[in-house]
């Protein structure tokens, strides 16, 4: 096995584990409600703390990636996630669970950004849409595992035991990254930056119109998609559509598999589409717009098989990874660590916000029974998210594609 293949597989493995952590509360939620007595807002807060820890780590992590490289930074940092998983498993209170989720978020904060940077340093630019799509596809299998497979596992072991096994799997990721592959390209600057340098570099990136023009629409779509996929999809299917639990678990897994195929397929066809005269920027925007249309059809409960809509939801949500290839085309290579983590920070702050906001909106209605809310509560939350995505999409398509930036 070549070194480049090992880099691809090990970073994909890391993203897979981070995805497991992201959505594992879908399976844990019923047990946590029963054992700890969580409300909808509590569950939203608990799950979203992963994303808050993730987001707050992005600025220093971006500078670290550009200084020491993705393999070392990711290999060391994921050990923190293993500690967080152990804290989560040992906790009997809401505060302990919150701490565990927050620490997990810090530990997996660079799994995706480091993977994309490693791919950019290892493979030629023209292959990045396909390679990045494959990374997200393999990692995104974690989104399928938290459906029916996790439900079956939790019939045999407790959620605490599952958390311990996740910690062990995370340690394996660290060993693979640190000792299983070697860096393949030098970074632009190995000098260790000060915190002031980190903040100034990120601020300079965030001040560019190109950053917001490219990333606002994808970040709001991604924030919505992951907030739903990692928690609220199951309550929506149960409370709004009234489906039985086994059917819901199956749809959650289908959504996850569809996201895998969406990531892979969009990466494979991206360059072909460019040869047809459609830019990667506009192709990505088109897929995101179709995602928004799918949300509308789900809300309207159009009389077609629900599996079709949720497969489409997952497939189109998975294509969001294409935006990283647009960033590579726009920003200098030596800034990709900070650009990627700045985007991640924005996305994960939005997931944190949206996941909590859905819980807050849902709790404006009286529960029908413990953990069960009226359909109108979920629909109201979705309509708010839909309005935000639509507004950002209008600006995305009303603007011209940014040119390559050389001055950063």
Short mmCIF file of C-alpha atoms in Angstrom, two decimals:
data_model
loop_
_atom_site.label_atom_id
_atom_site.label_comp_id
_atom_site.label_asym_id
_atom_site.label_seq_id
_atom_site.Cartn_x
_atom_site.Cartn_y
_atom_site.Cartn_z
CA UNK A 1 0.00 0.00 0.00
CA UNK A 2 1.44 3.36 -1.03
CA UNK A 3 1.89 6.21 1.42
CA UNK A 4 -0.71 8.34 -0.43
CA UNK A 5 -3.23 5.50 -0.14
CA UNK A 6 -2.57 5.19 3.59
CA UNK A 7 -3.02 8.94 4.01
CA UNK A 8 -6.36 8.75 2.20
CA UNK A 9 -7.60 5.77 4.22
CA UNK A 10 -6.41 6.90 7.65
CA UNK A 11 -7.82 10.43 7.36
CA UNK A 12 -11.08 8.97 6.06
CA UNK A 13 -11.09 6.64 9.09
CA UNK A 14 -10.69 9.68 11.34
CA UNK A 15 -13.61 11.46 9.71
CA UNK A 16 -15.71 8.29 10.02
CA UNK A 17 -15.19 8.23 13.78
CA UNK A 18 -15.94 11.95 14.08
CA UNK A 19 -19.19 11.33 12.19
CA UNK A 20 -20.11 8.55 14.61
CA UNK A 21 -19.69 10.98 17.49
CA UNK A 22 -21.71 13.58 15.64
CA UNK A 23 -24.84 11.47 15.30
CA UNK A 24 -24.61 8.90 18.07
CA UNK A 25 -27.14 10.74 20.23
CA UNK A 26 -29.81 9.75 17.71
CA UNK A 27 -29.54 6.26 19.14
CA UNK A 28 -28.72 7.35 22.68
CA UNK A 29 -31.55 9.90 22.97
CA UNK A 30 -34.29 7.54 24.15
CA UNK A 31 -32.07 6.11 26.87
CA UNK A 32 -30.90 9.56 27.96
CA UNK A 33 -34.48 10.84 28.17
CA UNK A 34 -35.46 7.82 30.27
CA UNK A 35 -32.39 7.66 32.53
CA UNK A 36 -31.48 11.35 32.92
CA UNK A 37 -34.91 12.90 32.28
CA UNK A 38 -33.91 15.21 29.41
CA UNK A 39 -36.39 17.51 27.66
CA UNK A 40 -36.32 18.44 23.96
CA UNK A 41 -34.32 21.59 24.74
CA UNK A 42 -31.94 19.61 26.99
CA UNK A 43 -31.35 17.06 24.25
CA UNK A 44 -30.71 19.81 21.71
CA UNK A 45 -28.24 21.53 24.02
CA UNK A 46 -26.45 18.30 24.95
CA UNK A 47 -26.03 17.14 21.37
CA UNK A 48 -25.05 20.58 20.10
CA UNK A 49 -22.20 21.01 22.59
CA UNK A 50 -20.17 18.72 20.35
CA UNK A 51 -20.50 21.37 17.65
CA UNK A 52 -19.68 24.22 20.04
CA UNK A 53 -16.46 22.53 21.16
CA UNK A 54 -15.67 21.85 17.51
CA UNK A 55 -16.27 25.47 16.50
CA UNK A 56 -14.27 27.08 19.30
CA UNK A 57 -11.23 24.97 18.41
CA UNK A 58 -11.09 26.03 14.77
CA UNK A 59 -8.99 29.23 14.94
CA UNK A 60 -5.99 27.79 16.84
CA UNK A 61 -6.42 24.47 15.03
CA UNK A 62 -6.22 26.19 11.63
CA UNK A 63 -2.91 27.82 12.51
CA UNK A 64 -1.63 24.53 13.94
CA UNK A 65 -2.49 22.71 10.71
CA UNK A 66 -0.60 25.28 8.64
CA UNK A 67 2.39 25.01 11.02
CA UNK A 68 2.79 21.33 11.97
CA UNK A 69 0.71 19.62 9.29
CA UNK A 70 -2.54 17.66 9.33
CA UNK A 71 -1.17 14.25 10.31
CA UNK A 72 0.46 15.31 13.58
CA UNK A 73 -2.25 17.76 14.64
CA UNK A 74 -5.14 15.41 13.94
CA UNK A 75 -3.32 12.38 15.37
CA UNK A 76 -2.74 14.09 18.72
CA UNK A 77 -6.04 15.94 18.96
CA UNK A 78 -8.30 12.91 18.49
CA UNK A 79 -6.94 11.50 21.76
CA UNK A 80 -8.86 14.33 23.44
CA UNK A 81 -12.05 12.95 21.87
CA UNK A 82 -11.31 9.55 23.39
CA UNK A 83 -11.10 11.20 26.82
CA UNK A 84 -14.40 12.97 26.16
CA UNK A 85 -16.10 9.70 25.24
CA UNK A 86 -14.95 8.16 28.52
CA UNK A 87 -16.26 11.19 30.45
CA UNK A 88 -19.60 10.84 28.65
CA UNK A 89 -19.80 7.11 29.45
CA UNK A 90 -19.11 7.65 33.15
CA UNK A 91 -21.54 10.56 33.64
CA UNK A 92 -24.81 10.34 35.57
CA UNK A 93 -25.78 14.01 35.35
CA UNK A 94 -26.56 16.49 32.61
CA UNK A 95 -23.44 18.48 33.47
CA UNK A 96 -21.16 15.47 33.08
CA UNK A 97 -22.76 14.54 29.77
CA UNK A 98 -22.37 18.13 28.56
CA UNK A 99 -18.69 18.15 29.46
CA UNK A 100 -18.12 14.87 27.66
CA UNK A 101 -19.84 16.08 24.47
CA UNK A 102 -17.92 19.36 24.52
CA UNK A 103 -14.55 17.60 24.95
CA UNK A 104 -15.41 15.18 22.14
CA UNK A 105 -16.14 18.15 19.86
CA UNK A 106 -12.75 19.66 20.66
CA UNK A 107 -11.00 16.36 19.97
CA UNK A 108 -12.49 15.75 16.52
CA UNK A 109 -12.36 19.42 15.51
CA UNK A 110 -9.86 18.96 12.69
CA UNK A 111 -10.84 15.52 11.38
CA UNK A 112 -12.43 16.92 8.23
CA UNK A 113 -10.29 20.05 7.79
CA UNK A 114 -7.10 18.05 8.32
CA UNK A 115 -8.28 15.45 5.82
CA UNK A 116 -8.93 18.05 3.13
CA UNK A 117 -5.60 19.74 3.79
CA UNK A 118 -3.80 16.38 3.64
CA UNK A 119 -5.48 15.59 0.33
CA UNK A 120 -4.49 19.01 -1.06
CA UNK A 121 -0.87 18.41 -0.02
CA UNK A 122 -0.81 14.87 -1.42
CA UNK A 123 -2.86 14.84 -4.63
CA UNK A 124 -2.94 17.15 -7.70
CA UNK A 125 -5.59 19.88 -7.73
CA UNK A 126 -7.58 18.41 -10.63
CA UNK A 127 -8.22 15.25 -8.59
CA UNK A 128 -9.36 17.01 -5.40
CA UNK A 129 -13.13 17.10 -6.10
CA UNK A 130 -13.13 13.31 -6.56
CA UNK A 131 -10.71 12.65 -3.66
CA UNK A 132 -12.49 14.99 -1.25
CA UNK A 133 -15.83 13.47 -2.21
CA UNK A 134 -14.45 10.01 -1.51
CA UNK A 135 -13.14 11.13 1.92
CA UNK A 136 -16.54 12.52 2.86
CA UNK A 137 -18.24 9.42 1.45
CA UNK A 138 -16.16 6.96 3.47
CA UNK A 139 -16.32 9.12 6.58
CA UNK A 140 -20.01 9.73 6.08
CA UNK A 141 -20.71 6.03 6.53
CA UNK A 142 -20.78 7.01 10.19
CA UNK A 143 -24.06 8.76 9.45
CA UNK A 144 -25.53 5.46 8.25
CA UNK A 145 -24.20 3.50 11.21
CA UNK A 146 -26.11 5.67 13.72
CA UNK A 147 -29.40 4.43 12.27
CA UNK A 148 -30.41 0.76 12.24
CA UNK A 149 -26.90 -0.63 13.03
CA UNK A 150 -26.60 1.46 16.21
CA UNK A 151 -30.15 0.55 17.21
CA UNK A 152 -29.27 -3.15 16.91
CA UNK A 153 -26.07 -2.67 18.90
CA UNK A 154 -27.98 -0.92 21.68
CA UNK A 155 -30.24 -3.95 21.96
CA UNK A 156 -27.16 -5.88 23.11
CA UNK A 157 -25.01 -3.36 25.00
CA UNK A 158 -25.71 -0.14 26.90
CA UNK A 159 -25.04 3.35 25.61
CA UNK A 160 -22.26 3.62 28.19
CA UNK A 161 -20.49 0.52 26.85
CA UNK A 162 -20.89 1.83 23.32
CA UNK A 163 -19.20 5.06 24.40
CA UNK A 164 -16.23 3.11 25.80
CA UNK A 165 -15.89 1.21 22.52
CA UNK A 166 -15.96 4.52 20.64
CA UNK A 167 -13.11 5.75 22.82
CA UNK A 168 -11.05 2.65 21.93
CA UNK A 169 -11.79 3.12 18.23
CA UNK A 170 -10.63 6.74 18.50
CA UNK A 171 -7.29 5.67 19.98
CA UNK A 172 -6.85 3.40 16.94
CA UNK A 173 -7.38 6.42 14.69
CA UNK A 174 -4.63 8.29 16.49
CA UNK A 175 -2.16 5.41 16.13
CA UNK A 176 -2.91 5.06 12.42
CA UNK A 177 -2.37 8.75 11.76
CA UNK A 178 0.78 9.15 13.84
CA UNK A 179 2.58 5.96 12.86
CA UNK A 180 0.90 4.62 9.73
CA UNK A 181 1.75 7.34 7.18
CA UNK A 182 4.25 10.09 6.44
CA UNK A 183 3.86 13.70 5.32
CA UNK A 184 4.17 13.99 1.55
CA UNK A 185 4.65 17.73 0.99
CA UNK A 186 6.27 20.60 2.90
CA UNK A 187 4.07 23.35 4.28
CA UNK A 188 4.52 26.97 3.31
CA UNK A 189 5.81 28.03 6.71
CA UNK A 190 7.01 25.89 9.60
CA UNK A 191 7.54 28.83 11.94
CA UNK A 192 5.21 28.61 14.91
CA UNK A 193 2.72 31.50 14.80
CA UNK A 194 1.70 33.47 17.85
CA UNK A 195 -1.95 33.69 18.87
CA UNK A 196 -1.94 37.22 17.43
CA UNK A 197 -0.73 35.82 14.10
CA UNK A 198 -3.49 33.22 14.20
CA UNK A 199 -6.20 35.78 14.83
CA UNK A 200 -4.85 38.25 12.26
CA UNK A 201 -4.57 35.55 9.59
CA UNK A 202 -8.10 34.29 10.18
CA UNK A 203 -9.44 37.84 10.36
CA UNK A 204 -7.80 38.71 7.04
CA UNK A 205 -9.45 35.68 5.42
CA UNK A 206 -12.83 36.48 6.99
CA UNK A 207 -12.62 40.10 5.75
CA UNK A 208 -12.59 39.05 2.10
CA UNK A 209 -15.87 39.24 0.21
CA UNK A 210 -14.95 35.98 -1.50
CA UNK A 211 -15.01 34.06 1.79
CA UNK A 212 -18.59 35.08 2.61
CA UNK A 213 -19.82 34.94 -0.96
CA UNK A 214 -18.61 31.36 -1.38
CA UNK A 215 -19.41 30.06 2.09
CA UNK A 216 -22.53 31.70 3.51
CA UNK A 217 -25.05 29.65 1.52
CA UNK A 218 -23.19 26.32 1.91
CA UNK A 219 -22.62 26.95 5.62
CA UNK A 220 -26.30 27.61 6.34
CA UNK A 221 -27.32 24.57 4.29
CA UNK A 222 -24.69 22.42 6.02
CA UNK A 223 -25.71 23.77 9.42
CA UNK A 224 -29.31 22.78 8.71
CA UNK A 225 -28.45 19.38 7.25
CA UNK A 226 -26.19 18.28 10.10
CA UNK A 227 -28.46 19.69 12.80
CA UNK A 228 -31.25 17.54 11.41
CA UNK A 229 -29.20 14.46 10.52
CA UNK A 230 -27.38 14.27 13.85
CA UNK A 231 -30.50 14.68 16.03
CA UNK A 232 -33.81 16.07 14.78
CA UNK A 233 -34.55 13.74 11.85
CA UNK A 234 -35.79 10.98 14.16
CA UNK A 235 -38.17 13.20 16.20
CA UNK A 236 -39.49 14.69 12.94
CA UNK A 237 -40.28 11.28 11.48
CA UNK A 238 -41.82 10.08 14.73
CA UNK A 239 -43.84 13.20 15.65
CA UNK A 240 -44.75 14.64 12.24
CA UNK A 241 -45.10 11.52 10.10
CA UNK A 242 -46.11 9.15 12.88
CA UNK A 243 -43.85 6.34 11.67
CA UNK A 244 -42.91 3.32 13.80
CA UNK A 245 -39.45 3.25 15.37
CA UNK A 246 -38.01 0.50 13.15
CA UNK A 247 -39.07 2.36 10.01
CA UNK A 248 -37.54 5.57 11.33
CA UNK A 249 -34.21 3.84 12.08
CA UNK A 250 -34.20 2.47 8.54
CA UNK A 251 -34.80 5.91 7.04
CA UNK A 252 -32.01 7.40 9.18
CA UNK A 253 -29.63 4.79 7.78
CA UNK A 254 -30.85 5.40 4.23
CA UNK A 255 -30.25 9.12 4.70
CA UNK A 256 -26.70 8.40 5.87
CA UNK A 257 -25.93 6.07 2.97
CA UNK A 258 -27.40 8.60 0.55
CA UNK A 259 -25.08 11.29 1.95
CA UNK A 260 -22.16 8.94 1.29
CA UNK A 261 -23.20 8.47 -2.33
CA UNK A 262 -23.87 12.18 -2.73
CA UNK A 263 -20.35 13.05 -1.64
CA UNK A 264 -18.77 10.45 -3.91
CA UNK A 265 -20.96 11.08 -6.95
CA UNK A 266 -20.69 14.87 -6.86
CA UNK A 267 -16.90 14.61 -6.68
CA UNK A 268 -16.78 12.20 -9.62
CA UNK A 269 -18.90 14.36 -11.93
CA UNK A 270 -17.59 17.78 -10.87
CA UNK A 271 -14.81 18.08 -13.45
CA UNK A 272 -16.99 16.58 -16.17
CA UNK A 273 -19.56 19.29 -15.48
CA UNK A 274 -16.82 21.93 -15.78
CA UNK A 275 -16.00 20.58 -19.25
CA UNK A 276 -19.62 21.30 -20.12
CA UNK A 277 -19.00 24.95 -19.31
CA UNK A 278 -20.54 24.99 -15.81
CA UNK A 279 -18.21 26.25 -13.10
CA UNK A 280 -17.68 24.29 -9.90
CA UNK A 281 -19.03 27.30 -8.01
CA UNK A 282 -22.36 27.27 -9.84
CA UNK A 283 -22.63 23.47 -9.91
CA UNK A 284 -22.23 23.38 -6.13
CA UNK A 285 -24.83 26.12 -5.76
CA UNK A 286 -27.26 24.21 -7.97
CA UNK A 287 -26.99 21.10 -5.79
CA UNK A 288 -27.54 23.18 -2.64
CA UNK A 289 -30.62 24.78 -4.22
CA UNK A 290 -32.01 21.32 -4.98
CA UNK A 291 -31.46 20.45 -1.31
CA UNK A 292 -33.64 23.41 -0.32
CA UNK A 293 -36.32 22.30 -2.79
CA UNK A 294 -36.25 18.82 -1.22
CA UNK A 295 -36.86 20.36 2.21
CA UNK A 296 -39.92 22.13 0.83
CA UNK A 297 -41.29 18.85 -0.57
CA UNK A 298 -40.73 17.13 2.78
CA UNK A 299 -42.57 19.91 4.60
CA UNK A 300 -45.48 19.74 2.13
CA UNK A 301 -45.62 15.96 2.62
CA UNK A 302 -45.97 15.42 -1.12
CA UNK A 303 -47.65 12.03 -1.74
CA UNK A 304 -44.58 10.09 -2.87
CA UNK A 305 -42.62 7.42 -0.97
CA UNK A 306 -40.93 9.07 2.03
CA UNK A 307 -37.77 7.08 1.36
CA UNK A 308 -37.38 8.99 -1.93
CA UNK A 309 -37.39 12.37 -0.19
CA UNK A 310 -35.05 11.37 2.64
CA UNK A 311 -32.64 9.69 0.24
CA UNK A 312 -32.67 12.91 -1.81
CA UNK A 313 -32.18 14.92 1.38
CA UNK A 314 -29.12 12.86 2.33
CA UNK A 315 -27.69 12.72 -1.20
CA UNK A 316 -27.90 16.47 -1.76
CA UNK A 317 -26.73 17.26 1.78
CA UNK A 318 -23.63 15.17 1.12
CA UNK A 319 -22.68 17.20 -1.96
CA UNK A 320 -21.81 20.15 0.29
CA UNK A 321 -18.21 18.87 0.40
CA UNK A 322 -17.70 20.22 -3.13
CA UNK A 323 -17.32 23.70 -1.68
CA UNK A 324 -13.84 22.76 -0.42
CA UNK A 325 -12.69 22.33 -4.01
CA UNK A 326 -14.03 25.81 -4.76
CA UNK A 327 -11.94 27.13 -1.85
CA UNK A 328 -8.81 25.46 -3.28
CA UNK A 329 -9.47 27.24 -6.57
CA UNK A 330 -9.90 30.62 -4.82
CA UNK A 331 -7.48 30.80 -1.86
CA UNK A 332 -3.66 30.31 -1.82
CA UNK A 333 -2.57 26.80 -0.85
CA UNK A 334 -0.59 27.92 2.23
CA UNK A 335 -3.81 29.35 3.76
CA UNK A 336 -5.97 26.24 3.23
CA UNK A 337 -5.67 25.09 6.84
CA UNK A 338 -7.02 28.39 8.14
CA UNK A 339 -9.59 28.76 5.34
CA UNK A 340 -10.93 25.26 5.92
CA UNK A 341 -11.11 25.62 9.68
CA UNK A 342 -12.69 29.09 9.36
CA UNK A 343 -15.41 27.51 7.25
CA UNK A 344 -15.77 24.66 9.73
CA UNK A 345 -16.02 27.14 12.59
CA UNK A 346 -18.86 28.94 10.81
CA UNK A 347 -20.67 25.71 9.94
CA UNK A 348 -20.39 24.21 13.40
CA UNK A 349 -21.45 27.39 15.18
CA UNK A 350 -24.53 27.28 12.95
CA UNK A 351 -25.15 23.61 13.75
CA UNK A 352 -24.87 24.46 17.45
CA UNK A 353 -27.29 27.36 16.99
CA UNK A 354 -29.75 25.50 14.77
CA UNK A 355 -29.81 22.36 16.89
CA UNK A 356 -30.63 24.43 19.97
CA UNK A 357 -33.06 26.66 18.08
CA UNK A 358 -35.10 23.68 16.90
CA UNK A 359 -35.35 22.48 20.50
CA UNK A 360 -36.40 25.94 21.69
CA UNK A 361 -39.05 26.29 18.98
CA UNK A 362 -40.39 22.79 19.52
CA UNK A 363 -40.76 23.44 23.26
CA UNK A 364 -43.05 26.40 22.57
CA UNK A 365 -45.75 23.73 22.17
CA UNK A 366 -46.97 21.54 25.01
CA UNK A 367 -45.74 17.96 24.65
CA UNK A 368 -48.35 15.33 23.81
CA UNK A 369 -46.46 12.88 26.03
CA UNK A 370 -42.90 12.52 27.32
CA UNK A 371 -40.57 13.36 24.43
CA UNK A 372 -43.41 13.67 21.88
CA UNK A 373 -44.47 17.05 20.42
CA UNK A 374 -47.13 18.24 17.93
CA UNK A 375 -46.27 18.17 14.23
CA UNK A 376 -46.72 21.96 14.03
CA UNK A 377 -43.81 22.45 16.42
CA UNK A 378 -41.30 20.70 14.16
CA UNK A 379 -42.73 22.26 11.00
CA UNK A 380 -42.39 25.78 12.46
CA UNK A 381 -38.71 25.18 13.21
CA UNK A 382 -38.08 23.86 9.69
CA UNK A 383 -39.79 26.87 8.09
CA UNK A 384 -37.43 29.24 9.93
CA UNK A 385 -34.38 27.32 8.73
CA UNK A 386 -35.79 27.20 5.21
CA UNK A 387 -36.17 30.99 5.13
CA UNK A 388 -32.52 31.49 6.15
CA UNK A 389 -31.27 29.10 3.45
CA UNK A 390 -33.38 30.72 0.76
CA UNK A 391 -32.12 34.21 1.59
CA UNK A 392 -28.47 33.09 1.49
CA UNK A 393 -29.05 31.21 -1.77
CA UNK A 394 -30.39 34.31 -3.48
CA UNK A 395 -27.16 36.21 -2.64
CA UNK A 396 -25.00 33.27 -3.76
CA UNK A 397 -26.50 33.18 -7.25
CA UNK A 398 -26.80 36.96 -7.57
CA UNK A 399 -23.00 37.34 -7.18
CA UNK A 400 -20.26 36.59 -9.68
CA UNK A 401 -17.83 33.77 -8.95
CA UNK A 402 -14.79 35.17 -7.05
CA UNK A 403 -11.42 35.23 -8.79
CA UNK A 404 -8.26 33.58 -7.45
CA UNK A 405 -6.84 35.47 -4.45
CA UNK A 406 -3.04 35.81 -4.41
CA UNK A 407 -2.44 38.49 -1.75
CA UNK A 408 -3.21 36.55 1.46
#
